[in-house]
Coordinates of C-alpha atoms in Angstrom, one line a residue:
X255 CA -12.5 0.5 17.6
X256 CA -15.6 2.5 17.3
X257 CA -16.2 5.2 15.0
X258 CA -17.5 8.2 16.7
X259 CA -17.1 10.5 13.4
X260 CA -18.9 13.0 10.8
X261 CA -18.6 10.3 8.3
X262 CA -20.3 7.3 8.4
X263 CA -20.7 6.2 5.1
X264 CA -18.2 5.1 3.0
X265 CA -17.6 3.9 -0.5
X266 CA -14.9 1.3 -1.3
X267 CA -13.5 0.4 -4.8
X268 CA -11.6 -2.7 -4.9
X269 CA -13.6 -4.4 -2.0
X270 CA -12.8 -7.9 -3.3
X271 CA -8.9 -7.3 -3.2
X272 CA -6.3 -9.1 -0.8
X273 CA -6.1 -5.2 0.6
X274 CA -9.6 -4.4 0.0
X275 CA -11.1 -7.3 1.6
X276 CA -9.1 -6.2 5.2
X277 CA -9.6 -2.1 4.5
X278 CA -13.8 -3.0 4.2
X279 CA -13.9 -5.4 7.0
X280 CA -11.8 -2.9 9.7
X281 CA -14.4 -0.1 8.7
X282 CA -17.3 -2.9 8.9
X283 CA -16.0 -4.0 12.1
X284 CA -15.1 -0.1 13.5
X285 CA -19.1 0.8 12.2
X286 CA -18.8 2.4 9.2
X287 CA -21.5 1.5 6.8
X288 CA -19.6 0.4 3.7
X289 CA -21.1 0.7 -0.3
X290 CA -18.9 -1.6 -2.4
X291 CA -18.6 -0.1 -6.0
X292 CA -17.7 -3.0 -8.5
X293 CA -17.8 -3.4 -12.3
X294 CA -20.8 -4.3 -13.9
X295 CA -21.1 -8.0 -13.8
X296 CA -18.4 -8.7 -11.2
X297 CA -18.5 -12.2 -9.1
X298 CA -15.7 -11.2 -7.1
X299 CA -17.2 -11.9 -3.1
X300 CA -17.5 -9.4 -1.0
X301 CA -17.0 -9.2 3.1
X302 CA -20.1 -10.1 4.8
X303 CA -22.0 -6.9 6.6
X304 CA -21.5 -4.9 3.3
X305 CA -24.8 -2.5 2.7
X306 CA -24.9 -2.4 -0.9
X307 CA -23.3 -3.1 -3.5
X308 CA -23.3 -0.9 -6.9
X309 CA -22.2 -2.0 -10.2
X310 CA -20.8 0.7 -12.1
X311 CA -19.0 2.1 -15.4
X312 CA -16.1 3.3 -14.5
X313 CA -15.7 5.5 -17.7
X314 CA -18.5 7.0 -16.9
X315 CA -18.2 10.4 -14.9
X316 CA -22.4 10.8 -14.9
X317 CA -22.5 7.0 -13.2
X318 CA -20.1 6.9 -10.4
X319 CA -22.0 10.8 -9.3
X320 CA -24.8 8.6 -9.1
X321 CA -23.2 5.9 -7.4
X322 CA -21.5 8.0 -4.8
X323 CA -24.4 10.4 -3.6
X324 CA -24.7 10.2 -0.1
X325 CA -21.4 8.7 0.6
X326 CA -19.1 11.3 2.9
X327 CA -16.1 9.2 2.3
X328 CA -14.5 7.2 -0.6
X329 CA -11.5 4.8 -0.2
X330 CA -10.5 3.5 -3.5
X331 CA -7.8 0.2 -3.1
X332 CA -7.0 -0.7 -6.9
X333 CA -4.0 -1.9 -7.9
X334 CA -0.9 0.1 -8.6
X335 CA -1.3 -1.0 -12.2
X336 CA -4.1 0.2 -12.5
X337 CA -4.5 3.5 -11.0
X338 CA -4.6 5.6 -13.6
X339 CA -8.3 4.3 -13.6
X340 CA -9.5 7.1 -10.5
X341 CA -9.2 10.0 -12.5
X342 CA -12.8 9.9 -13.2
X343 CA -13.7 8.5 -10.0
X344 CA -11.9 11.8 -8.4
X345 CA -13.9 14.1 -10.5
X346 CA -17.4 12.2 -9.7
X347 CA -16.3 12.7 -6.4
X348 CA -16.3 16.1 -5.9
X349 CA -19.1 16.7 -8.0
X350 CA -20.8 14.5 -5.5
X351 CA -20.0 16.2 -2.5
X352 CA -18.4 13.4 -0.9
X353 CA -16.0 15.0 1.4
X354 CA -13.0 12.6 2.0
X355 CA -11.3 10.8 -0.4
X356 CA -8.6 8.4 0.0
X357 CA -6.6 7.6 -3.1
X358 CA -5.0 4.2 -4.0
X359 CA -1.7 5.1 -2.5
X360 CA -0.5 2.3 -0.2
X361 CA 2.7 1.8 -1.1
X362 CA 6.0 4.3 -1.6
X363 CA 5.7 7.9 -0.8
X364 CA 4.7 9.1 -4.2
X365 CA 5.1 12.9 -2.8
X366 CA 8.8 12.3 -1.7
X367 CA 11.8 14.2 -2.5
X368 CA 13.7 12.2 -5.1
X369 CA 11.4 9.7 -6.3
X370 CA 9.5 12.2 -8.9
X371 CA 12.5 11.8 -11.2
X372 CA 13.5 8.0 -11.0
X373 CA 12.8 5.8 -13.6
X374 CA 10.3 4.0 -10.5
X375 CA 9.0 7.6 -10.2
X376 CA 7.6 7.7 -13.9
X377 CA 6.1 4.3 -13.6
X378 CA 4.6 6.0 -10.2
X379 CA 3.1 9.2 -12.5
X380 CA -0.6 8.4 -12.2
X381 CA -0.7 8.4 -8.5
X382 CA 1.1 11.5 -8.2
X383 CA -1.2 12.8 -10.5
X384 CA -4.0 11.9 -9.0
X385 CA -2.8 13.4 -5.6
X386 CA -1.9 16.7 -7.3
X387 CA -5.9 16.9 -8.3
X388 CA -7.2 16.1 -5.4
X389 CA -5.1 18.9 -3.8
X390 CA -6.4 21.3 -6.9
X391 CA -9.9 20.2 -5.8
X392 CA -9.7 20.6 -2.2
X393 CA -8.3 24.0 -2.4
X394 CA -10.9 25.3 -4.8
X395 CA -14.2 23.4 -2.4
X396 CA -12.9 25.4 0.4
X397 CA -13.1 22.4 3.0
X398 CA -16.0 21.0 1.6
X399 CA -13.7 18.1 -0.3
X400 CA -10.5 16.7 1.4
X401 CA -8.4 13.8 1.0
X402 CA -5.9 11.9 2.9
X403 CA -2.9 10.2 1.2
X404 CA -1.9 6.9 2.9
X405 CA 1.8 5.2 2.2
X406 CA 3.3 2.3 3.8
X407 CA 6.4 1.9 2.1
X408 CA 6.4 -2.1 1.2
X409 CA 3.7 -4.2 2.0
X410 CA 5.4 -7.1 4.5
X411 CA 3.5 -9.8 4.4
X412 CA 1.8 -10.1 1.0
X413 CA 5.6 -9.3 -0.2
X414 CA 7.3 -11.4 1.5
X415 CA 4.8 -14.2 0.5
X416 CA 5.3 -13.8 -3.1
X417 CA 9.2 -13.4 -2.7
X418 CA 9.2 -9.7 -3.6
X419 CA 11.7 -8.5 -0.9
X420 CA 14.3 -10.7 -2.5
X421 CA 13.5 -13.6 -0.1
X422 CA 11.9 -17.0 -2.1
X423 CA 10.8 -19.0 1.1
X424 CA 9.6 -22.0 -1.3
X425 CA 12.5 -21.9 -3.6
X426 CA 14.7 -20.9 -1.0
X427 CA 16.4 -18.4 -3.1
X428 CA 17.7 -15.1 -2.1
X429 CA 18.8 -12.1 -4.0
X430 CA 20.2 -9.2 -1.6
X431 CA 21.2 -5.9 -3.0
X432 CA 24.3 -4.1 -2.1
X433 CA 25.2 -5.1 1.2
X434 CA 21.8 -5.8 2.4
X435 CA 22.4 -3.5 5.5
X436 CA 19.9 -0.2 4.2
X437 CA 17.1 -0.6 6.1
X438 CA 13.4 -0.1 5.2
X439 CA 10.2 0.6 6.5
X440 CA 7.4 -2.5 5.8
X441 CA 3.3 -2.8 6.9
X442 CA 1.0 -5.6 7.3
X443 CA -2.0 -5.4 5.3
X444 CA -3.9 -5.4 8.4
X445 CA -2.0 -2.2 9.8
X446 CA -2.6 -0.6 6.7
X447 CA -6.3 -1.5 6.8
X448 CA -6.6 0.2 10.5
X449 CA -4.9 3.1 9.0
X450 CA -7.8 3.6 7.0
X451 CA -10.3 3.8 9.4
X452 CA -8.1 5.7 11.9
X453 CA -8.0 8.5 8.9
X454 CA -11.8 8.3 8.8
X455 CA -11.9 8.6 12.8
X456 CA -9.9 11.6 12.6
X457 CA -11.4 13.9 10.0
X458 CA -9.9 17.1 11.0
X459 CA -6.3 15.9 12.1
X460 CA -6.0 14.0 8.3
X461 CA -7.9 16.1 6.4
X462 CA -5.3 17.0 3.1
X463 CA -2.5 15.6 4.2
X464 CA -0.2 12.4 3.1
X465 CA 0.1 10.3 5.9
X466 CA 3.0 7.6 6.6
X467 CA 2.5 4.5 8.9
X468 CA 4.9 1.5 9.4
X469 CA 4.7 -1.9 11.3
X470 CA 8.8 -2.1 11.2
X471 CA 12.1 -1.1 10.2
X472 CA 14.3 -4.0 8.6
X473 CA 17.4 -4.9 5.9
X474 CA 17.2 -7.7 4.3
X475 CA 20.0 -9.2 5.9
X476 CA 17.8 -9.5 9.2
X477 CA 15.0 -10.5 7.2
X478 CA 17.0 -13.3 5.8
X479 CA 18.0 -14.5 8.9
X480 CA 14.9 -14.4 11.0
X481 CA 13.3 -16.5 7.8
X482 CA 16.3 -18.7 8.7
X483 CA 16.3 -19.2 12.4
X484 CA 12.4 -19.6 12.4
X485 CA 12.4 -22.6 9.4
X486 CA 15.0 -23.9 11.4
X487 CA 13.0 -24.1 14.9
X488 CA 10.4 -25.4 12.7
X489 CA 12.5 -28.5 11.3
X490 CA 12.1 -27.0 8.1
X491 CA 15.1 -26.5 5.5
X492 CA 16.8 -23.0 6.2
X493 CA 19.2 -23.3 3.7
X494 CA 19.3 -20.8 1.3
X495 CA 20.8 -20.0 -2.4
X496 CA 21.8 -16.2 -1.8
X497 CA 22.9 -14.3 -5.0
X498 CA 24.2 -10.6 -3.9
X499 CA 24.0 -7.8 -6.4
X500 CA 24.8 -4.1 -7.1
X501 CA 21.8 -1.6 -6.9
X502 CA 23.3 -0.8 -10.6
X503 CA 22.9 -4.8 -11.6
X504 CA 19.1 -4.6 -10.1
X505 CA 18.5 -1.5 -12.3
X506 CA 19.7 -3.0 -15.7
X507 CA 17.0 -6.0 -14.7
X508 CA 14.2 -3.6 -14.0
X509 CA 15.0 -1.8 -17.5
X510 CA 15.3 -5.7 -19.5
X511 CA 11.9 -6.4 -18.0
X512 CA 10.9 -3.2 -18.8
X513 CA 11.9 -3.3 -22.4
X514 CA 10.5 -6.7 -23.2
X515 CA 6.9 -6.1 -21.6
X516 CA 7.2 -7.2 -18.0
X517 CA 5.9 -3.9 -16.7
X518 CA 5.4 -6.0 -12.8
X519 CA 8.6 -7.5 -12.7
X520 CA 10.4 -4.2 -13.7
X521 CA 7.9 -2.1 -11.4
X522 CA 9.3 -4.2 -9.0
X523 CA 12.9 -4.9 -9.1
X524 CA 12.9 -0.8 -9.2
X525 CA 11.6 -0.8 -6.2
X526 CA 14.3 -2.9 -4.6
X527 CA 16.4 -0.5 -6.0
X528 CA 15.1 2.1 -4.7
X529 CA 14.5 1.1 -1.0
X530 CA 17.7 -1.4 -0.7
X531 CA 20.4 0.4 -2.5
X532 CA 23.2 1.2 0.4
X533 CA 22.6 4.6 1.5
X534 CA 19.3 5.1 0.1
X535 CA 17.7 6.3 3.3
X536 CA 14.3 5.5 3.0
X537 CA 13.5 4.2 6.1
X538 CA 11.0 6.3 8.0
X539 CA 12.0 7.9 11.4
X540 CA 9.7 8.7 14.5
X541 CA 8.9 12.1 13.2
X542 CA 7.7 11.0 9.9
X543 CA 5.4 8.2 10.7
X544 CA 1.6 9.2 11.7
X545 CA 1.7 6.1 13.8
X546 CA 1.0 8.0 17.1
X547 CA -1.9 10.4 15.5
X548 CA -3.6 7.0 14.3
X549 CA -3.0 5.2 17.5
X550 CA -1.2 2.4 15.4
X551 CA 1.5 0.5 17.3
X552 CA 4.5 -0.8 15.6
X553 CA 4.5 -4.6 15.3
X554 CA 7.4 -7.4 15.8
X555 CA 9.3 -8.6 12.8
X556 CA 9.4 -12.2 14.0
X557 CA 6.3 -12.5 14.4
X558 CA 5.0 -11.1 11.4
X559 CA 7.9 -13.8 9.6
X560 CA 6.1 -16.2 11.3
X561 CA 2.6 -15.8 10.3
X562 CA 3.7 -15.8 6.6
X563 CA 5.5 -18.8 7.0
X564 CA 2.4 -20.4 8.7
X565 CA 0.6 -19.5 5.5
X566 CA 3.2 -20.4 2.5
X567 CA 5.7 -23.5 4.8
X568 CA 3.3 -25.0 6.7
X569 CA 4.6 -23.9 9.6

């Protein structure tokens, strides 16, 4: 993929993450020229090709101007956790003139009906926040600042890796919610990553919109049993301890976790509310993915079960 757009530079916060490391590498690799913004003193390494890198504080609105003049495009990839942490980086932004920026969305659809409300939604309020700025900002610059939203419902592979779907490949445990029939919509990192740069390819088609992309629809009763058949054909154990649970069960757990500090594990069992109760209907359909206006195509389940296993079962 070549980039034959209006922005060529482009600013990336979080470079040295699991996502960050594959969103700065597709934009290296598509020729982008890429500016890594870090905290000051960070070791964290960086993809090779990047053309500068520029310690920052990220407190300070007066420093990240100054780091982001010249940039047309900012892509910031920080964890859900800590999102809260743009605001300032939005602001510096616009003051800079930079004229995309991407927000740390990746994940659920923080502008969909329903979730505003929910218990997950709350946990979700800086990112909708931060989206209802960016549209303040972009309507007041008259086209001079846009942004682009990008969700991908559940990240598949990293998920599934660290058993976050309900499926524990090294403990072989499973926990299905419901009947395990509502399906979902999932990404690979990598998809999401080539989302990116797609956006970035296609300034006036994205520009101020929230964009949807998915590598698959699945439940977790087919997830289960592709993990299955593929240990199986491997030699491997496929047996597995499966504990089934009410969407109600999986919300008093997100709400103990909650209440004793375990803000992850409670962000997370909401979210398996959320997408796995029966009837729950989140599951994108072919009008609601930007899939065709990115030129993404939607990937195999099997093979994308077998890749993680290659990485976590030695398969």
């Amino acid at each position: 993929m070549e980039s034959s757009t209006a922005f060529k530079s482009v600013a990336v916060i979080g470079a040295g993450g699991k996502l960050g490391k594959l969103v700065t590498t597709a934009l290296l690799s598509a020729g982008f020229t890429v500016v890594a913004l870090t905290r000051a003193g960070s070791s964290t390494p960086l993809p090779d090709g990047v053309a500068a890198v520029r310690q920052v504080d990220f407190t300070s609105l007066e420093d990240l101007v100054g780091a982001l003049a010249g940039q047309d495009a900012v892509v910031s990839v920080i964890g859900t956790m800590a999102v809260a942490q743009q605001k300032v980086l939005v602001e510096a932004a616009a003051q800079a003139k930079v004229k995309r920026f991407l927000p740390s969305e990746f994940g659920l659809n923080t502008r969909g009906a329903g979730l505003r409300d929910t218990k997950l939604g709350r946990m979700l309020k800086p990112k909708m926040e931060m989206v209802d700025r960016l549209m303040e900002l972009a309507e007041k610059s008259h086209g001079a600042f846009t942004w682009t939203g990008v969700g991908n419902n559940l990240f598949f592979d990293s998920s599934l890796e660290a058993g976050l779907l309900g499926i524990d490949i090294p403990s072989r445990k499973a926990t299905i919610v419901d009947s395990g029939s509502e399906p979902f919509s999932t990404s690979n990192r990598q998809q999401v990553a080539w989302a990116v740069v797609s956006v970035l390819q296609r300034p006036e088609e994205t520009a101020n919109r929230y964009l949807m992309v998915q590598s698959f629809v699945t439940t977790q009763n087919q997830l289960l049993k592709v993990v299955c058949e593929e240990l199986e054909a491997a030699g491997k154990d496929k047996e597995f301890q499966v504990e089934r649970i009410t969407a109600a069960k999986t919300e008093q757990i997100a709400d103990e976790a909650l209440a004793g500090g375990k803000a992850f594990d409670a962000f997370w069992a909401y979210v398996r509310q959320y997408q796995f109760t029966d009837g729950a209907g989140r599951a994108l359909k072919g009008g609601e993915t930007a899939n065709q206006l990115l030129g993404l195509q939607e990937e195999d389940l099997r093979e994308s079960v077998r890749a993680v296993l290659k990485d976590i079962a030695n398969i």
